[in-house]
Short mmCIF file of C-alpha atoms in Angstrom, two decimals:
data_model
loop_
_atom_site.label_atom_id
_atom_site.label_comp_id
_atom_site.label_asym_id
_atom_site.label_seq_id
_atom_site.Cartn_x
_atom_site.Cartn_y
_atom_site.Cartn_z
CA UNK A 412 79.25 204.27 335.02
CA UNK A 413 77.50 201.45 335.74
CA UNK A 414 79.01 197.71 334.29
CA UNK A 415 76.56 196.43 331.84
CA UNK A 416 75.02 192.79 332.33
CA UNK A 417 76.68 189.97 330.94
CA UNK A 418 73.94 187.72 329.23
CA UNK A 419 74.33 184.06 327.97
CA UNK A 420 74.83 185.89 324.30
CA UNK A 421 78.21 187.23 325.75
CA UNK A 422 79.44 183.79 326.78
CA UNK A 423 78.71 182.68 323.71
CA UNK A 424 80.17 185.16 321.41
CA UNK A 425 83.25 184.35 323.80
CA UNK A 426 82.98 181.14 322.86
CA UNK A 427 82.14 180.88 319.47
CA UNK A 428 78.99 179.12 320.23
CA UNK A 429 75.50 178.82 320.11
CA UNK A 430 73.46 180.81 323.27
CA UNK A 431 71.40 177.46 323.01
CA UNK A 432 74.52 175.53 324.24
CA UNK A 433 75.56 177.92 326.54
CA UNK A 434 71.89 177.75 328.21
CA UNK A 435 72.08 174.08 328.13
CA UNK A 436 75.02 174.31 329.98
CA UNK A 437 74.12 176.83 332.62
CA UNK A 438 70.56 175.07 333.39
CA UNK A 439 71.82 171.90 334.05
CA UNK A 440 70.87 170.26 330.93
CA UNK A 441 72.36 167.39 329.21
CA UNK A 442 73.33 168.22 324.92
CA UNK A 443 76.89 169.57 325.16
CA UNK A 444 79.88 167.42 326.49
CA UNK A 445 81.74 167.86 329.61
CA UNK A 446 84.60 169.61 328.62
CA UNK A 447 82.39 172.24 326.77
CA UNK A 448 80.21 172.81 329.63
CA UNK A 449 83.12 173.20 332.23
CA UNK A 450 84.58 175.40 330.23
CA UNK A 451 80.93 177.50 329.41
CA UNK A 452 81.16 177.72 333.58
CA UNK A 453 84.58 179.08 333.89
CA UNK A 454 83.77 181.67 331.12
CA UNK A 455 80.87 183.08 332.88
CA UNK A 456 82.81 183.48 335.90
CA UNK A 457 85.58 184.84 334.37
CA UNK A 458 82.98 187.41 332.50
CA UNK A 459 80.86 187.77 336.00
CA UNK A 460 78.24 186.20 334.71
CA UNK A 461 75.56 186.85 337.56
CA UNK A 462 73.15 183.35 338.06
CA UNK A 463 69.38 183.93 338.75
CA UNK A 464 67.04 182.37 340.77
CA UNK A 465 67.94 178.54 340.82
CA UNK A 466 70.21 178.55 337.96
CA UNK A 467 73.32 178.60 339.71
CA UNK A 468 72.41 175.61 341.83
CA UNK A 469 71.14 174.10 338.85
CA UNK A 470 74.32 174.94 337.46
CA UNK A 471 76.57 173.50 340.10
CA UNK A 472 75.06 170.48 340.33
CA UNK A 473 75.25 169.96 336.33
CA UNK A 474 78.92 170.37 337.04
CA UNK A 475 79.09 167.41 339.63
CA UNK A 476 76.87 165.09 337.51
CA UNK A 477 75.78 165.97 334.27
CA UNK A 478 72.11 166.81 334.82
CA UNK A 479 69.56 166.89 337.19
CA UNK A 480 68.73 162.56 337.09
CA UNK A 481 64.78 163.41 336.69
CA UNK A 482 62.34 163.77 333.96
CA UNK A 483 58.74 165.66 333.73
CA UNK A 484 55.86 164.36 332.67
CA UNK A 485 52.92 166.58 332.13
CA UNK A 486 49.11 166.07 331.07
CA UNK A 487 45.75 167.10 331.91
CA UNK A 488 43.64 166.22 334.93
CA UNK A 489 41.44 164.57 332.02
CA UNK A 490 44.37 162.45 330.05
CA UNK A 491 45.28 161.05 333.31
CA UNK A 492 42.19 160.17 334.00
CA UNK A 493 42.03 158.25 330.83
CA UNK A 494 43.72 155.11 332.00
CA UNK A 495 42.95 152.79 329.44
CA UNK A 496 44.68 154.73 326.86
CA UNK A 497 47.13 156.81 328.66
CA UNK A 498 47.75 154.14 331.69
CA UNK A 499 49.90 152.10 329.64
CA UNK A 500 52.09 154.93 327.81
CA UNK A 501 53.01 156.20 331.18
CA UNK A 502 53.63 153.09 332.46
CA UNK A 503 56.20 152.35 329.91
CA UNK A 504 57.76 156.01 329.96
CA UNK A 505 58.17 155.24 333.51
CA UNK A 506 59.97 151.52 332.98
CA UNK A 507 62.11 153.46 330.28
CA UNK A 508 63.35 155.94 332.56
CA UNK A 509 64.42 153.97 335.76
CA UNK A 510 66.16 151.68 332.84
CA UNK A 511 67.98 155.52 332.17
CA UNK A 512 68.97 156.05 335.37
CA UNK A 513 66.71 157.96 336.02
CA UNK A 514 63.22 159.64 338.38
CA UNK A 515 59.80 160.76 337.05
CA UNK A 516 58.42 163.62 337.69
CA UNK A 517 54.74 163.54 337.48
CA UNK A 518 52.28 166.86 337.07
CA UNK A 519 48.69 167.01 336.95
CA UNK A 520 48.08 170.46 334.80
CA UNK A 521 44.57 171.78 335.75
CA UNK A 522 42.96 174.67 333.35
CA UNK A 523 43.54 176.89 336.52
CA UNK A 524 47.28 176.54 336.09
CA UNK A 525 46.88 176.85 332.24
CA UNK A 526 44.80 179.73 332.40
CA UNK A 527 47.14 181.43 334.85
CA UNK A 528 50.25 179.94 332.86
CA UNK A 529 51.87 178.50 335.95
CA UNK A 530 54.72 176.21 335.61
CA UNK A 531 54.86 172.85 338.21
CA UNK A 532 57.61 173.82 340.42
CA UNK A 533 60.41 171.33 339.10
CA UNK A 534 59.87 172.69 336.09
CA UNK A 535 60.09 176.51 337.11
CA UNK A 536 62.96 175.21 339.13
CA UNK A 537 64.73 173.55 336.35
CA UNK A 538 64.70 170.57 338.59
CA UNK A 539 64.17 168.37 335.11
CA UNK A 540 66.92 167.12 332.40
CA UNK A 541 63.56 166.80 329.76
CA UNK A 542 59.77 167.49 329.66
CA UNK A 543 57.44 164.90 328.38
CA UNK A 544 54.09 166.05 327.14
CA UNK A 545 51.36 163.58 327.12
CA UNK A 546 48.34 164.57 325.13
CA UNK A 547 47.31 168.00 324.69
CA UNK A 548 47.47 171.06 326.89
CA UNK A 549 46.65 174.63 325.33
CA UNK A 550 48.93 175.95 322.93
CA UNK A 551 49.68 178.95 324.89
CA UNK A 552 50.99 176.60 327.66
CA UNK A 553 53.17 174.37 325.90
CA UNK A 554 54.98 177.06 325.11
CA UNK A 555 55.53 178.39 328.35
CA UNK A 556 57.09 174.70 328.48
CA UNK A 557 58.78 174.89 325.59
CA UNK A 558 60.26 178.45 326.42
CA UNK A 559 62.17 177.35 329.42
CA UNK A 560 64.67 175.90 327.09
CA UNK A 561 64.44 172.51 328.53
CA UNK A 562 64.04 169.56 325.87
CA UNK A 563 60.26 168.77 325.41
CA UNK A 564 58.54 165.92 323.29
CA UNK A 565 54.94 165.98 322.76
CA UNK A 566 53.13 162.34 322.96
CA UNK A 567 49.74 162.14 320.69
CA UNK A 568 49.56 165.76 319.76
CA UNK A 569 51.26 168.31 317.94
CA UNK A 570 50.50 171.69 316.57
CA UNK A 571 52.17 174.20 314.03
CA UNK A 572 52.73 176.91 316.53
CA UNK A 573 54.98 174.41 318.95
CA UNK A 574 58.25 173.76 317.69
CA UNK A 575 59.15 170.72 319.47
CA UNK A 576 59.16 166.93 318.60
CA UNK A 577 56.25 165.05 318.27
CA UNK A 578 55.42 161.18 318.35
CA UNK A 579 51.99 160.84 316.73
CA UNK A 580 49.89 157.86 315.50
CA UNK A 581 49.71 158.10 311.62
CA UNK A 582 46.26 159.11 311.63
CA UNK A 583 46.06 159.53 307.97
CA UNK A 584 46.96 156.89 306.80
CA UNK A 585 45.43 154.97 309.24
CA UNK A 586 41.94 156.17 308.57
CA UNK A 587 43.15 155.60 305.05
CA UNK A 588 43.63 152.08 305.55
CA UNK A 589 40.05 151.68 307.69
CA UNK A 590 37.88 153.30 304.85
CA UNK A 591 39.97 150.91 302.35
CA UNK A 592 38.89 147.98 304.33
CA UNK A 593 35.49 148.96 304.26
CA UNK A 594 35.81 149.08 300.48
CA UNK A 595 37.33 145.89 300.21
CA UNK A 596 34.07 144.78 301.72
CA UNK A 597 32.23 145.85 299.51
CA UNK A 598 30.85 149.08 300.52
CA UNK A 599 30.70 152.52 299.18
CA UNK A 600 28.36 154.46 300.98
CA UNK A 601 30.54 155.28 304.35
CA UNK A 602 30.20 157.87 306.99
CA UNK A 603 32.44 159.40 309.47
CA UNK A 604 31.87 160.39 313.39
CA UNK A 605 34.36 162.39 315.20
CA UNK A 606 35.06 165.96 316.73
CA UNK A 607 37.50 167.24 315.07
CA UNK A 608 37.89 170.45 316.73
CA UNK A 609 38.67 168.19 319.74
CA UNK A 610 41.93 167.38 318.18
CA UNK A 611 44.46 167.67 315.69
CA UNK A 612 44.35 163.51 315.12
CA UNK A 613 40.69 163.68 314.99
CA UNK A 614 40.93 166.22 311.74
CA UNK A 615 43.54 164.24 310.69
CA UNK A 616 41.06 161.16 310.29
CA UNK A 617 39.22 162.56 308.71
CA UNK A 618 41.67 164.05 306.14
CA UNK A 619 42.63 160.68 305.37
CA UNK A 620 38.71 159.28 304.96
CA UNK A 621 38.77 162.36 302.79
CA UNK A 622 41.80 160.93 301.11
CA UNK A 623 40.48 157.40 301.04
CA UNK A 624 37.24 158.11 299.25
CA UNK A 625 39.48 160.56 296.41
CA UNK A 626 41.67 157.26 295.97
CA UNK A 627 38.97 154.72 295.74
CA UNK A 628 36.86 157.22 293.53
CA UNK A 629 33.92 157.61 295.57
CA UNK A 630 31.59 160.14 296.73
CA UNK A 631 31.27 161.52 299.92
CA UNK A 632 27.94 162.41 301.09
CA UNK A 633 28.36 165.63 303.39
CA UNK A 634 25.08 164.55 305.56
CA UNK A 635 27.11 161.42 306.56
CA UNK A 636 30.49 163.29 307.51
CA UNK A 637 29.69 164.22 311.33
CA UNK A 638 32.68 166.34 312.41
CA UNK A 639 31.28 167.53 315.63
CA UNK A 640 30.25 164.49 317.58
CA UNK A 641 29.88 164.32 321.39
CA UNK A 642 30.07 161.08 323.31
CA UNK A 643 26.73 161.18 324.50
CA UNK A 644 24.29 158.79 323.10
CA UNK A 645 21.28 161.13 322.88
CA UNK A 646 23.42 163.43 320.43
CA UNK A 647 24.47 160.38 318.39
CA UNK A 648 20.64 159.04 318.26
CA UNK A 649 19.27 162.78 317.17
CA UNK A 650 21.55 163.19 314.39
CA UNK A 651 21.65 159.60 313.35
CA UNK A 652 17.76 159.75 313.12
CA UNK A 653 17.81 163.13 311.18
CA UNK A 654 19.34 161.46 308.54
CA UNK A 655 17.24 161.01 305.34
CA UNK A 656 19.06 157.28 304.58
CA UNK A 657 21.72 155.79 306.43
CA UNK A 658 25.57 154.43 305.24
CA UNK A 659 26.35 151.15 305.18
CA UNK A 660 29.08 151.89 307.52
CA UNK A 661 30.58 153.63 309.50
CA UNK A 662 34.29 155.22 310.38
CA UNK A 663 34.40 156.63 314.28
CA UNK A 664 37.53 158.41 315.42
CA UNK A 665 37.53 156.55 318.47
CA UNK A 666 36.01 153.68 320.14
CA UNK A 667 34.36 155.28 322.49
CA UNK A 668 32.68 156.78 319.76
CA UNK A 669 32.07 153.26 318.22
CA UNK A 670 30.19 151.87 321.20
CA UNK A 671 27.76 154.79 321.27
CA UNK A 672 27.35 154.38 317.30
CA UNK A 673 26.70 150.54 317.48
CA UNK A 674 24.64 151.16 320.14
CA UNK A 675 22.19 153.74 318.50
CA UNK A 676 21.82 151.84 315.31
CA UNK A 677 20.96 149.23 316.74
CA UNK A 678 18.13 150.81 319.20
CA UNK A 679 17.03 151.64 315.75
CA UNK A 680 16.00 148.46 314.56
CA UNK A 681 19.07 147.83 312.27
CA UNK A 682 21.90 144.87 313.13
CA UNK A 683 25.22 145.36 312.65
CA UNK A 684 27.14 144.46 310.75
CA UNK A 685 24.39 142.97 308.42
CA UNK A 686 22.71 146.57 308.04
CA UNK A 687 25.32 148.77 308.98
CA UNK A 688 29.12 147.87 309.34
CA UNK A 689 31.58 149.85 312.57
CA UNK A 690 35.16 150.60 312.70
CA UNK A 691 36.51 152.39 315.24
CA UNK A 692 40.07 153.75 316.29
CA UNK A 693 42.81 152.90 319.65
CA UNK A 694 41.52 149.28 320.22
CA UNK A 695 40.76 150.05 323.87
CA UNK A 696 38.93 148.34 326.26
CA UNK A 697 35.11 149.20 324.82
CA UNK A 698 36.26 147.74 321.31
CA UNK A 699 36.29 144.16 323.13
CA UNK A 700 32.87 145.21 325.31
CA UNK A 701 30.76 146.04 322.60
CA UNK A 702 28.01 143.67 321.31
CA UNK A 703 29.03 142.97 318.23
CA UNK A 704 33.25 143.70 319.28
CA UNK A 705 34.32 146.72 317.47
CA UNK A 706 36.57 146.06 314.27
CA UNK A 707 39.34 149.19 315.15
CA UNK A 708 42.39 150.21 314.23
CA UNK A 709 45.07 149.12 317.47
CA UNK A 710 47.68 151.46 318.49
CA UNK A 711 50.84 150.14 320.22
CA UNK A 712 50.29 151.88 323.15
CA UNK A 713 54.21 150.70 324.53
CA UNK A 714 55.62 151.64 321.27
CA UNK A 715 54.27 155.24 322.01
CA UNK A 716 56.44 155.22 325.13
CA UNK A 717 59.43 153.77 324.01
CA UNK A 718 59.83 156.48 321.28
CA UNK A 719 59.33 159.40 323.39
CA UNK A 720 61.70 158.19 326.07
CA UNK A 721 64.13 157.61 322.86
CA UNK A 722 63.81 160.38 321.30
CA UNK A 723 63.65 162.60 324.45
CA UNK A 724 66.89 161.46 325.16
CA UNK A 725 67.95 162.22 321.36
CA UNK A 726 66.95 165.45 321.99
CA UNK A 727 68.63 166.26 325.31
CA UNK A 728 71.80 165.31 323.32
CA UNK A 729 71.33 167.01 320.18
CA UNK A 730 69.30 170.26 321.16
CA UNK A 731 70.07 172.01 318.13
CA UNK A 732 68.91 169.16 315.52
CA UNK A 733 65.81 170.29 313.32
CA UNK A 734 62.42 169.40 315.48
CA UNK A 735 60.76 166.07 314.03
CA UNK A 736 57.46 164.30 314.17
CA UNK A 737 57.85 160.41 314.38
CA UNK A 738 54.50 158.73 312.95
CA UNK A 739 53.44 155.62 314.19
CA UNK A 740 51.59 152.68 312.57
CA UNK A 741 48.26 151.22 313.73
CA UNK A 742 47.26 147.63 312.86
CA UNK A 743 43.60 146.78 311.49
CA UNK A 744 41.78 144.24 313.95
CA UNK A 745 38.91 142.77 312.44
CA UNK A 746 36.19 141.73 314.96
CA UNK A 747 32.53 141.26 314.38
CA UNK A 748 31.30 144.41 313.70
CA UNK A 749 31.87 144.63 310.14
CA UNK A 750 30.59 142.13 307.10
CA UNK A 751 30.00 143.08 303.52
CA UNK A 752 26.77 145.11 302.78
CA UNK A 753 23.64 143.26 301.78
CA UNK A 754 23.27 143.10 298.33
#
């Protein structure tokens, strides 16, 4: 009769613990102590435990020191090309680790690899202590990440289908805060550009211009809400110009999307911000290059490092605490693009 297979479910019934400890112990991860992971290896031996692929390597050299001493971080081809934004979060995630103790592991995920599901190499290999996520990646493939068991945090994106932590600008409330401003001008007929099937934050500005406009007890005209906007400035020109009347300002998800509007109203004949007021979002580098600068809504771009690095490390220690999303403020710059309304 043939012995049956001793799974990580059998050490832990053994034990009395959690199979989520017993796999932290047994791929090298930190989130259970020394004495508890020594013990987790003589178990399995004593049961005959049989260790697949690299997980008894893995495993061994967990025993000697605790972890593997590296960390992933994963994005797209396109988020690394994004250096103004994404430059300096990685930059700091990378300061924050070597002040750990420890390497970076850095991934380039192309849609082949997402399409085909395939896993960088360190990663497959369990060569990482934690998995940093830095903007989005299909759902289906973060949680091929997520699956491996290793301790992931998602930077600036989330979604309800990934359970893992999240650090996230508070997009709500920041758009919130933008449309308020534009109140506080003195205007009430505002408009919003974004695509907000590009992104979860980009539906979540939008959800708090939504909210803005319910607080403040004003009116949103639908013909001014344009929730499928491409950064191209002969999309923004055609469906600015189909407009029957134009806002008196307006709320772009992004500043890239803030150039192109200023741009377009202005090849239109009106100024800004005497005609038509901008605010934009991220306080990157085409806020300041704009003619009028771009009044936007700054996000701490270090900040966004130092908390996943933080709470990465949280995690690899407590891999059994409730997943979280940490929201982080933006502060309102006020440039030249926006004025109060002519009366």
């Amino acid at each position: 009769m043939t012995k049956p297979k001793i799974t990580m479910q059998d050490i832990a019934d053994r034990l009395n613990i959690s199979k989520n400890s017993v796999s932290q112990a047994l791929s090298g991860k930190a989130g259970v102590s020394e004495e508890t992971r020594k013990l987790i290896f003589r178990t399995a031996d004593e049961l005959g435990y049989v260790y697949t692929g690299n997980r008894k390597r893995s495993a061994d050299q967990a025993e000697q020191a605790g972890g593997t001493g590296s960390i992933a971080l994963v994005a797209t081809d396109f988020a690394f090309s994004m250096r103004g934004f994404f430059g300096e979060i990685y930059l700091t995630i990378e300061k924050e680790v070597q002040k750990r103790g420890k390497s970076l592991q850095i991934q380039s995920i192309s849609q082949q690899m997402m399409d085909e599901e395939t896993l960088p190499a360190f990663i497959e290999q369990r060569e990482v202590d934690g998995i940093l996520i830095l903007s989005h990646l299909s759902t289906d493939y973060m949680n091929k990440l997520v699956d491996t068991g290793i301790p992931t945090v998602l930077i600036d994106h989330h979604h309800p289908d990934v359970h893992a932590d999240a650090i996230l600008t508070n997009n709500r409330f920041s758009a919130y805060r933008a449309v308020k401003y534009l109140c506080e001008l003195g205007h009430s007929r505002m408009g919003f550009i974004g695509n907000t099937s590009f992104s979860p934050s980009y539906y979540e500005r939008l959800e708090g211009f939504h909210l803005a406009h319910h607080e403040l007890g004003l009116a949103v005209n639908p013909e001014w809400v344009v929730s499928d906007a491409l950064e191209d400035p002969e999309f923004m020109e055609k469906r600015i110009r189909a407009m029957g009347e134009q806002p008196t300002a307006w709320f772009c998800v992004n500043d890239g999307l803030g150039f192109i509007v200023n741009s377009t109203v202005q090849n239109m004949g009106y100024q800004v911000p005497a005609d038509i007021s901008i605010v934009s979002f991220d306080n990157g580098q085409l806020s300041r290059l704009a003619t009028p600068k771009t009044t936007t809504m700054a996000v701490d771009l270090a900040l966004f490092g130092q908390t996943a690095i933080r709470q990465l490390f949280w995690r690899m220690e407590q891999p059994e605490a409730p997943y979280m999303e940490l929201l982080l403020p933006t502060t309102l710059i006020e440039r030249d693009s926006t004025s109060a309304p002519r009366p």
